[in-house]
GROMACS .gro file of C-alpha atoms in nm:
model
  150
    1MET     CA    1  -0.559   0.436   4.656
    2ALA     CA    2  -0.294   0.178   4.742
    3VAL     CA    3  -0.023   0.342   4.530
    4ASN     CA    4  -0.119   0.707   4.547
    5ALA     CA    5  -0.247   0.749   4.902
    6THR     CA    6  -0.117   0.452   5.099
    7GLY     CA    7   0.222   0.454   4.925
    8THR     CA    8   0.267   0.822   5.011
    9PHE     CA    9   0.173   0.752   5.373
   10LEU     CA   10   0.409   0.456   5.406
   11CYS     CA   11   0.709   0.640   5.259
   12THR     CA   12   0.650   0.940   5.485
   13ARG     CA   13   0.605   0.722   5.791
   14GLU     CA   14   0.936   0.553   5.714
   15PHE     CA   15   1.151   0.861   5.652
   16ALA     CA   16   0.997   1.159   5.835
   17PRO     CA   17   1.102   1.062   6.189
   18GLU     CA   18   1.470   1.041   6.096
   19MET     CA   19   1.450   1.369   5.901
   20ALA     CA   20   1.294   1.540   6.202
   21GLY     CA   21   1.557   1.386   6.429
   22ARG     CA   22   1.830   1.533   6.209
   23GLY     CA   23   1.658   1.872   6.206
   24TRP     CA   24   1.627   1.892   5.829
   25GLY     CA   25   1.443   1.722   5.548
   26ARG     CA   26   1.230   1.770   5.242
   27ILE     CA   27   0.923   1.564   5.160
   28VAL     CA   28   0.768   1.631   4.821
   29ASN     CA   29   0.460   1.430   4.731
   30VAL     CA   30   0.328   1.401   4.378
   31ALA     CA   31  -0.041   1.480   4.368
   32SER     CA   32  -0.232   1.613   4.067
   33ALA     CA   33  -0.435   1.908   3.948
   34VAL     CA   34  -0.740   1.681   3.978
   35GLY     CA   35  -0.658   1.649   4.347
   36LEU     CA   36  -0.723   2.021   4.373
   37GLU     CA   37  -1.003   2.063   4.122
   38GLY     CA   38  -1.163   1.728   4.047
   39ALA     CA   39  -1.243   1.616   3.692
   40LYS     CA   40  -1.490   1.404   3.501
   41TYR     CA   41  -1.430   1.033   3.455
   42VAL     CA   42  -1.147   1.008   3.711
   43ALA     CA   43  -1.326   1.020   4.046
   44HIS     CA   44  -1.114   0.732   4.180
   45TYR     CA   45  -0.788   0.905   4.083
   46SER     CA   46  -0.911   1.242   4.207
   47ALA     CA   47  -1.004   1.092   4.544
   48ALA     CA   48  -0.658   0.937   4.583
   49LYS     CA   49  -0.485   1.264   4.495
   50HIS     CA   50  -0.715   1.460   4.732
   51ALA     CA   51  -0.597   1.217   5.001
   52VAL     CA   52  -0.233   1.295   4.916
   53LEU     CA   53  -0.300   1.667   4.950
   54GLY     CA   54  -0.478   1.637   5.284
   55PHE     CA   55  -0.201   1.413   5.411
   56THR     CA   56   0.066   1.657   5.286
   57ARG     CA   57  -0.094   1.952   5.463
   58SER     CA   58  -0.146   1.759   5.786
   59VAL     CA   59   0.208   1.624   5.800
   60ALA     CA   60   0.344   1.974   5.728
   61LEU     CA   61   0.159   2.097   6.038
   62GLU     CA   62   0.279   1.801   6.245
   63LEU     CA   63   0.642   1.858   6.144
   64ALA     CA   64   0.637   2.238   6.177
   65GLY     CA   65   0.944   2.362   6.361
   66THR     CA   66   1.148   2.046   6.300
   67GLY     CA   67   1.333   2.168   5.990
   68VAL     CA   68   1.134   1.933   5.767
   69THR     CA   69   0.915   2.079   5.494
   70VAL     CA   70   0.630   1.887   5.332
   71ASN     CA   71   0.479   1.996   5.001
   72ALA     CA   72   0.312   1.852   4.694
   73VAL     CA   73   0.347   1.914   4.324
   74CYS     CA   74   0.019   1.899   4.135
   75PRO     CA   75   0.075   1.865   3.763
   76GLY     CA   76  -0.202   1.885   3.510
   77TYR     CA   77  -0.168   1.662   3.206
   78VAL     CA   78   0.196   1.555   3.168
   79ASP     CA   79   0.357   1.415   2.854
   80THR     CA   80   0.371   1.055   2.981
   81PRO     CA   81   0.236   0.712   2.885
   82MET     CA   82  -0.053   0.770   3.127
   83THR     CA   83  -0.163   1.074   2.926
   84GLU     CA   84  -0.117   0.878   2.604
   85ARG     CA   85  -0.366   0.621   2.737
   86THR     CA   86  -0.606   0.905   2.818
   87LEU     CA   87  -0.572   1.045   2.466
   88ALA     CA   88  -0.627   0.702   2.312
   89ASN     CA   89  -0.943   0.666   2.520
   90VAL     CA   90  -1.071   1.008   2.409
   91GLU     CA   91  -0.985   0.929   2.047
   92ALA     CA   92  -1.185   0.606   2.063
   93ARG     CA   93  -1.482   0.730   2.265
   94ALA     CA   94  -1.525   1.060   2.080
   95ASP     CA   95  -1.404   0.935   1.740
   96LEU     CA   96  -1.147   1.215   1.718
   97PRO     CA   97  -0.805   1.225   1.557
   98ARG     CA   98  -0.516   1.250   1.805
   99ASP     CA   99  -0.457   1.625   1.760
  100GLU     CA  100  -0.823   1.701   1.829
  101ALA     CA  101  -0.829   1.463   2.126
  102LEU     CA  102  -0.522   1.640   2.268
  103ALA     CA  103  -0.682   1.980   2.215
  104ALA     CA  104  -1.001   1.863   2.388
  105VAL     CA  105  -0.813   1.717   2.686
  106LEU     CA  106  -0.599   2.028   2.727
  107ALA     CA  107  -0.902   2.258   2.699
  108SER     CA  108  -1.085   2.056   2.965
  109ALA     CA  109  -0.793   2.117   3.201
  110GLY     CA  110  -0.731   2.481   3.109
  111GLN     CA  111  -0.387   2.398   2.970
  112ASP     CA  112  -0.218   2.532   2.657
  113ARG     CA  113   0.020   2.236   2.635
  114LEU     CA  114   0.129   1.922   2.812
  115VAL     CA  115   0.361   1.964   3.109
  116SER     CA  116   0.697   1.793   3.051
  117PRO     CA  117   0.834   1.539   3.299
  118GLU     CA  118   1.140   1.764   3.329
  119GLU     CA  119   0.919   2.052   3.445
  120VAL     CA  120   0.770   1.831   3.715
  121ALA     CA  121   1.121   1.722   3.823
  122SER     CA  122   1.235   2.084   3.831
  123ALA     CA  123   0.946   2.181   4.058
  124VAL     CA  124   1.034   1.893   4.292
  125MET     CA  125   1.401   1.998   4.297
  126ASP     CA  126   1.305   2.359   4.372
  127LEU     CA  127   1.108   2.239   4.675
  128CYS     CA  128   1.407   2.031   4.787
  129ALA     CA  129   1.646   2.327   4.774
  130GLY     CA  130   1.823   2.389   5.102
  131GLY     CA  131   1.691   2.741   5.150
  132SER     CA  132   1.327   2.669   5.074
  133GLU     CA  133   1.112   2.693   5.387
  134LEU     CA  134   0.784   2.666   5.197
  135THR     CA  135   0.571   2.399   5.363
  136GLY     CA  136   0.218   2.265   5.345
  137GLN     CA  137   0.173   2.389   4.988
  138ALA     CA  138   0.032   2.239   4.671
  139ILE     CA  139   0.224   2.362   4.367
  140LEU     CA  140  -0.002   2.359   4.062
  141LEU     CA  141   0.172   2.296   3.728
  142LYS     CA  142  -0.070   2.370   3.445
  143PHE     CA  143   0.067   2.569   3.157
  144GLY     CA  144  -0.193   2.810   3.036
  145GLY     CA  145  -0.334   2.790   3.387
  146GLY     CA  146  -0.003   2.901   3.540
  147VAL     CA  147   0.223   2.774   3.815
  148ARG     CA  148   0.123   2.876   4.165
  149ALA     CA  149   0.118   2.760   4.525
  150ARG     CA  150  -0.221   2.683   4.674
   0.00000   0.00000   0.00000
């Protein structure tokens, strides 16, 4: 909660007023697919990411008309060390080889493959583009499940 929810709040509190004062800004929070859908074994993480999404939507409403947009990207499983720890846990708990653990994790999330960090960065950059007026949205990044605003 301290990093995911409180950290998001503190950064926004610090920068949003100046963005609004300038009449332009882009705030993109990193949430998670589990913030939208929930998942087994990660209730604590899901709760923190739900908080990020509620905060994102509320701040978007508060900053409407100021030129500042506020959105969130919500990746599913991303090819990162965090996912590697998840896979190691599944391997150990279910006594599965890595490829089967990966297949099980992806199937549980409705994904065909891991999302790359570059794909997450690209989604963030798209939301930061000067012409984008999209605000208050959660952009789901789950390949196999699609990419869509919610």
